[in-house]
Amino acid sequence: MTYEALLFLHALGATVLLGTGAGIAFFMVMSNLSNDPKLIAHVAGIVVIADTVFTASAALIQPITGYFLAREVGWPLFEGWVALSLALYVFVGAFWLPVVWMQIQMRNLAIAARDAEKPLPAKYHRFYRWWFAFGFPAFGAVLAIVWLMLTKPAF
């Protein structure tokens, strides 16, 4: 693969991660504000699919394209901004994996409330608070990784 193709695929993956993360967060927050189990069940179902199809795919492609890109250019993997990016990537994963699990739990709780024609249970709201709290450090770390990729600061 050429440098340009690798760079394109890597930038595309970063864009998908950033865009999907922001989009998922926006739609989950907006649906949650309604407190309507029917709407939340629908949106959370879409969010789980989007995270599986787009975020997971990009999350798998990023380290592969990053590795070949670093190799092509000659950047050492475990030094400087590349090493920091990799550490932040692991940090993001440590927050994202529980978030995916929480989204599935919230979706299931919203479906159960919708089907029983009852309000959302307290357990849903606990998951939502944790989901919201986990999103900030993960999203901030993704932004930091994009900044590192674009600026390539010397350390």
PDB file of C-alpha atoms in Angstrom:
ATOM      1  CA  MET A   1       0.000   0.000   0.000  1.00  0.00           C
ATOM      2  CA  THR A   2       1.166   3.508  -0.655  1.00  0.00           C
ATOM      3  CA  TYR A   3       1.552   6.217   1.938  1.00  0.00           C
ATOM      4  CA  GLU A   4      -1.398   8.178   0.542  1.00  0.00           C
ATOM      5  CA  ALA A   5      -3.752   5.187   0.666  1.00  0.00           C
ATOM      6  CA  LEU A   6      -2.739   4.360   4.233  1.00  0.00           C
ATOM      7  CA  LEU A   7      -3.061   7.982   5.295  1.00  0.00           C
ATOM      8  CA  PHE A   8      -6.528   8.187   3.712  1.00  0.00           C
ATOM      9  CA  LEU A   9      -7.737   4.998   5.410  1.00  0.00           C
ATOM     10  CA  HIS A  10      -6.303   6.072   8.757  1.00  0.00           C
ATOM     11  CA  ALA A  11      -7.833   9.554   8.533  1.00  0.00           C
ATOM     12  CA  LEU A  12     -11.148   8.024   7.460  1.00  0.00           C
ATOM     13  CA  GLY A  13     -11.097   5.692  10.465  1.00  0.00           C
ATOM     14  CA  ALA A  14     -10.366   8.593  12.821  1.00  0.00           C
ATOM     15  CA  THR A  15     -13.200  10.577  11.270  1.00  0.00           C
ATOM     16  CA  VAL A  16     -15.616   7.683  11.696  1.00  0.00           C
ATOM     17  CA  LEU A  17     -14.581   7.206  15.349  1.00  0.00           C
ATOM     18  CA  LEU A  18     -14.955  10.899  16.124  1.00  0.00           C
ATOM     19  CA  GLY A  19     -18.156  11.388  14.150  1.00  0.00           C
ATOM     20  CA  THR A  20     -19.883   8.244  15.331  1.00  0.00           C
ATOM     21  CA  GLY A  21     -18.921   8.959  18.930  1.00  0.00           C
ATOM     22  CA  ALA A  22     -20.313  12.479  18.765  1.00  0.00           C
ATOM     23  CA  GLY A  23     -23.444  11.377  16.889  1.00  0.00           C
ATOM     24  CA  ILE A  24     -24.203   8.499  19.230  1.00  0.00           C
ATOM     25  CA  ALA A  25     -23.744  10.719  22.271  1.00  0.00           C
ATOM     26  CA  PHE A  26     -25.980  13.437  20.816  1.00  0.00           C
ATOM     27  CA  PHE A  27     -28.846  11.106  19.943  1.00  0.00           C
ATOM     28  CA  MET A  28     -28.657   9.187  23.226  1.00  0.00           C
ATOM     29  CA  VAL A  29     -28.696  12.413  25.245  1.00  0.00           C
ATOM     30  CA  MET A  30     -31.551  13.892  23.218  1.00  0.00           C
ATOM     31  CA  SER A  31     -33.680  10.753  23.485  1.00  0.00           C
ATOM     32  CA  ASN A  32     -32.928  10.484  27.205  1.00  0.00           C
ATOM     33  CA  LEU A  33     -34.204  14.026  27.746  1.00  0.00           C
ATOM     34  CA  SER A  34     -37.619  12.852  26.554  1.00  0.00           C
ATOM     35  CA  ASN A  35     -37.784  10.225  29.333  1.00  0.00           C
ATOM     36  CA  ASP A  36     -39.985   8.281  26.887  1.00  0.00           C
ATOM     37  CA  PRO A  37     -39.191   4.538  26.992  1.00  0.00           C
ATOM     38  CA  LYS A  38     -40.563   4.085  23.469  1.00  0.00           C
ATOM     39  CA  LEU A  39     -38.277   6.724  21.951  1.00  0.00           C
ATOM     40  CA  ILE A  40     -35.279   5.688  24.043  1.00  0.00           C
ATOM     41  CA  ALA A  41     -35.730   2.012  23.124  1.00  0.00           C
ATOM     42  CA  HIS A  42     -35.779   2.940  19.443  1.00  0.00           C
ATOM     43  CA  VAL A  43     -32.789   5.290  19.574  1.00  0.00           C
ATOM     44  CA  ALA A  44     -30.734   3.010  21.828  1.00  0.00           C
ATOM     45  CA  GLY A  45     -31.373   0.147  19.398  1.00  0.00           C
ATOM     46  CA  ILE A  46     -29.969   2.232  16.551  1.00  0.00           C
ATOM     47  CA  VAL A  47     -27.043   3.347  18.713  1.00  0.00           C
ATOM     48  CA  VAL A  48     -26.083  -0.254  19.515  1.00  0.00           C
ATOM     49  CA  ILE A  49     -26.141  -1.104  15.803  1.00  0.00           C
ATOM     50  CA  ALA A  50     -24.143   2.011  14.864  1.00  0.00           C
ATOM     51  CA  ASP A  51     -21.536   1.291  17.514  1.00  0.00           C
ATOM     52  CA  THR A  52     -21.231  -2.290  16.292  1.00  0.00           C
ATOM     53  CA  VAL A  53     -21.062  -1.488  12.578  1.00  0.00           C
ATOM     54  CA  PHE A  54     -19.190   1.807  12.455  1.00  0.00           C
ATOM     55  CA  THR A  55     -17.294   2.357  15.697  1.00  0.00           C
ATOM     56  CA  ALA A  56     -16.135  -1.233  16.111  1.00  0.00           C
ATOM     57  CA  SER A  57     -15.061  -1.460  12.457  1.00  0.00           C
ATOM     58  CA  ALA A  58     -13.093   1.775  12.653  1.00  0.00           C
ATOM     59  CA  ALA A  59     -11.629   0.782  16.020  1.00  0.00           C
ATOM     60  CA  LEU A  60     -10.267  -2.406  14.430  1.00  0.00           C
ATOM     61  CA  ILE A  61      -8.958  -0.687  11.310  1.00  0.00           C
ATOM     62  CA  GLN A  62      -7.177   2.164  13.148  1.00  0.00           C
ATOM     63  CA  PRO A  63      -4.349   0.179  14.735  1.00  0.00           C
ATOM     64  CA  ILE A  64      -3.794  -1.792  11.524  1.00  0.00           C
ATOM     65  CA  THR A  65      -3.567   1.259   9.279  1.00  0.00           C
ATOM     66  CA  GLY A  66      -1.608   3.113  11.972  1.00  0.00           C
ATOM     67  CA  TYR A  67       0.940   0.333  12.206  1.00  0.00           C
ATOM     68  CA  PHE A  68       1.511   0.182   8.446  1.00  0.00           C
ATOM     69  CA  LEU A  69       1.548   3.968   8.193  1.00  0.00           C
ATOM     70  CA  ALA A  70       4.171   4.250  10.947  1.00  0.00           C
ATOM     71  CA  ARG A  71       6.207   1.515   9.292  1.00  0.00           C
ATOM     72  CA  GLU A  72       5.953   3.197   5.891  1.00  0.00           C
ATOM     73  CA  VAL A  73       7.155   6.536   7.256  1.00  0.00           C
ATOM     74  CA  GLY A  74       9.628   5.140   9.778  1.00  0.00           C
ATOM     75  CA  TRP A  75       8.007   6.432  12.953  1.00  0.00           C
ATOM     76  CA  PRO A  76       8.934   4.358  16.008  1.00  0.00           C
ATOM     77  CA  LEU A  77       5.808   2.829  17.556  1.00  0.00           C
ATOM     78  CA  PHE A  78       6.842   3.142  21.168  1.00  0.00           C
ATOM     79  CA  GLU A  79       8.308   6.633  21.202  1.00  0.00           C
ATOM     80  CA  GLY A  80       6.988  10.178  21.160  1.00  0.00           C
ATOM     81  CA  TRP A  81       3.580  11.127  19.889  1.00  0.00           C
ATOM     82  CA  VAL A  82       2.930   7.675  18.371  1.00  0.00           C
ATOM     83  CA  ALA A  83       3.451   5.978  21.747  1.00  0.00           C
ATOM     84  CA  LEU A  84       1.208   8.548  23.451  1.00  0.00           C
ATOM     85  CA  SER A  85      -1.459   8.007  20.783  1.00  0.00           C
ATOM     86  CA  LEU A  86      -1.314   4.248  21.371  1.00  0.00           C
ATOM     87  CA  ALA A  87      -1.608   4.713  25.140  1.00  0.00           C
ATOM     88  CA  LEU A  88      -4.597   7.012  24.659  1.00  0.00           C
ATOM     89  CA  TYR A  89      -6.124   4.476  22.268  1.00  0.00           C
ATOM     90  CA  VAL A  90      -5.964   1.809  24.986  1.00  0.00           C
ATOM     91  CA  PHE A  91      -7.452   4.350  27.420  1.00  0.00           C
ATOM     92  CA  VAL A  92     -10.331   5.014  25.004  1.00  0.00           C
ATOM     93  CA  GLY A  93     -10.968   1.284  24.665  1.00  0.00           C
ATOM     94  CA  ALA A  94     -11.052   0.878  28.442  1.00  0.00           C
ATOM     95  CA  PHE A  95     -13.932   3.365  28.541  1.00  0.00           C
ATOM     96  CA  TRP A  96     -15.624   2.438  25.264  1.00  0.00           C
ATOM     97  CA  LEU A  97     -16.089  -1.290  25.950  1.00  0.00           C
ATOM     98  CA  PRO A  98     -18.094  -0.671  29.145  1.00  0.00           C
ATOM     99  CA  VAL A  99     -20.048   2.060  27.336  1.00  0.00           C
ATOM    100  CA  VAL A 100     -21.128  -0.424  24.661  1.00  0.00           C
ATOM    101  CA  TRP A 101     -22.247  -2.856  27.360  1.00  0.00           C
ATOM    102  CA  MET A 102     -24.143  -0.039  29.150  1.00  0.00           C
ATOM    103  CA  GLN A 103     -25.856   0.971  25.904  1.00  0.00           C
ATOM    104  CA  ILE A 104     -27.083  -2.590  25.457  1.00  0.00           C
ATOM    105  CA  GLN A 105     -28.350  -2.654  29.042  1.00  0.00           C
ATOM    106  CA  MET A 106     -30.102   0.715  28.625  1.00  0.00           C
ATOM    107  CA  ARG A 107     -31.665  -0.436  25.368  1.00  0.00           C
ATOM    108  CA  ASN A 108     -32.947  -3.633  27.014  1.00  0.00           C
ATOM    109  CA  LEU A 109     -34.321  -1.761  30.037  1.00  0.00           C
ATOM    110  CA  ALA A 110     -36.046   0.781  27.770  1.00  0.00           C
ATOM    111  CA  ILE A 111     -37.565  -2.026  25.670  1.00  0.00           C
ATOM    112  CA  ALA A 112     -38.853  -3.754  28.812  1.00  0.00           C
ATOM    113  CA  ALA A 113     -40.344  -0.470  30.109  1.00  0.00           C
ATOM    114  CA  ARG A 114     -41.896   0.238  26.705  1.00  0.00           C
ATOM    115  CA  ASP A 115     -43.407  -3.225  26.425  1.00  0.00           C
ATOM    116  CA  ALA A 116     -44.760  -3.120  29.994  1.00  0.00           C
ATOM    117  CA  GLU A 117     -45.987   0.451  29.426  1.00  0.00           C
ATOM    118  CA  LYS A 118     -44.126   1.557  32.539  1.00  0.00           C
ATOM    119  CA  PRO A 119     -41.644   4.356  33.213  1.00  0.00           C
ATOM    120  CA  LEU A 120     -37.925   3.743  32.943  1.00  0.00           C
ATOM    121  CA  PRO A 121     -36.590   1.997  36.049  1.00  0.00           C
ATOM    122  CA  ALA A 122     -34.011   3.529  38.378  1.00  0.00           C
ATOM    123  CA  LYS A 123     -31.468   1.030  37.023  1.00  0.00           C
ATOM    124  CA  TYR A 124     -31.766   2.640  33.572  1.00  0.00           C
ATOM    125  CA  HIS A 125     -30.996   6.064  35.027  1.00  0.00           C
ATOM    126  CA  ARG A 126     -27.950   4.697  36.903  1.00  0.00           C
ATOM    127  CA  PHE A 127     -26.619   3.183  33.683  1.00  0.00           C
ATOM    128  CA  TYR A 128     -27.262   6.449  31.875  1.00  0.00           C
ATOM    129  CA  ARG A 129     -25.286   8.477  34.453  1.00  0.00           C
ATOM    130  CA  TRP A 130     -22.343   6.063  34.190  1.00  0.00           C
ATOM    131  CA  TRP A 131     -22.613   6.021  30.389  1.00  0.00           C
ATOM    132  CA  PHE A 132     -22.539   9.818  30.342  1.00  0.00           C
ATOM    133  CA  ALA A 133     -19.577   9.977  32.753  1.00  0.00           C
ATOM    134  CA  PHE A 134     -17.575   7.391  30.768  1.00  0.00           C
ATOM    135  CA  GLY A 135     -18.153   9.272  27.526  1.00  0.00           C
ATOM    136  CA  PHE A 136     -16.247  12.411  28.507  1.00  0.00           C
ATOM    137  CA  PRO A 137     -12.786  10.933  29.107  1.00  0.00           C
ATOM    138  CA  ALA A 138     -13.108   8.641  26.088  1.00  0.00           C
ATOM    139  CA  PHE A 139     -14.197  11.428  23.746  1.00  0.00           C
ATOM    140  CA  GLY A 140     -11.534  13.773  25.123  1.00  0.00           C
ATOM    141  CA  ALA A 141      -8.883  11.126  24.510  1.00  0.00           C
ATOM    142  CA  VAL A 142     -10.097  10.642  20.913  1.00  0.00           C
ATOM    143  CA  LEU A 143      -9.774  14.392  20.381  1.00  0.00           C
ATOM    144  CA  ALA A 144      -6.259  14.269  21.838  1.00  0.00           C
ATOM    145  CA  ILE A 145      -5.315  11.413  19.501  1.00  0.00           C
ATOM    146  CA  VAL A 146      -6.579  13.335  16.467  1.00  0.00           C
ATOM    147  CA  TRP A 147      -4.574  16.361  17.616  1.00  0.00           C
ATOM    148  CA  LEU A 148      -1.449  14.214  18.012  1.00  0.00           C
ATOM    149  CA  MET A 149      -1.948  12.708  14.542  1.00  0.00           C
ATOM    150  CA  LEU A 150      -2.307  16.127  12.966  1.00  0.00           C
ATOM    151  CA  THR A 151       0.452  17.990  14.787  1.00  0.00           C
ATOM    152  CA  LYS A 152       2.962  15.175  15.441  1.00  0.00           C
ATOM    153  CA  PRO A 153       4.607  17.078  18.307  1.00  0.00           C
ATOM    154  CA  ALA A 154       8.164  16.260  19.304  1.00  0.00           C
ATOM    155  CA  PHE A 155       8.548  14.904  22.828  1.00  0.00           C
TER     156      PHE A 155
END
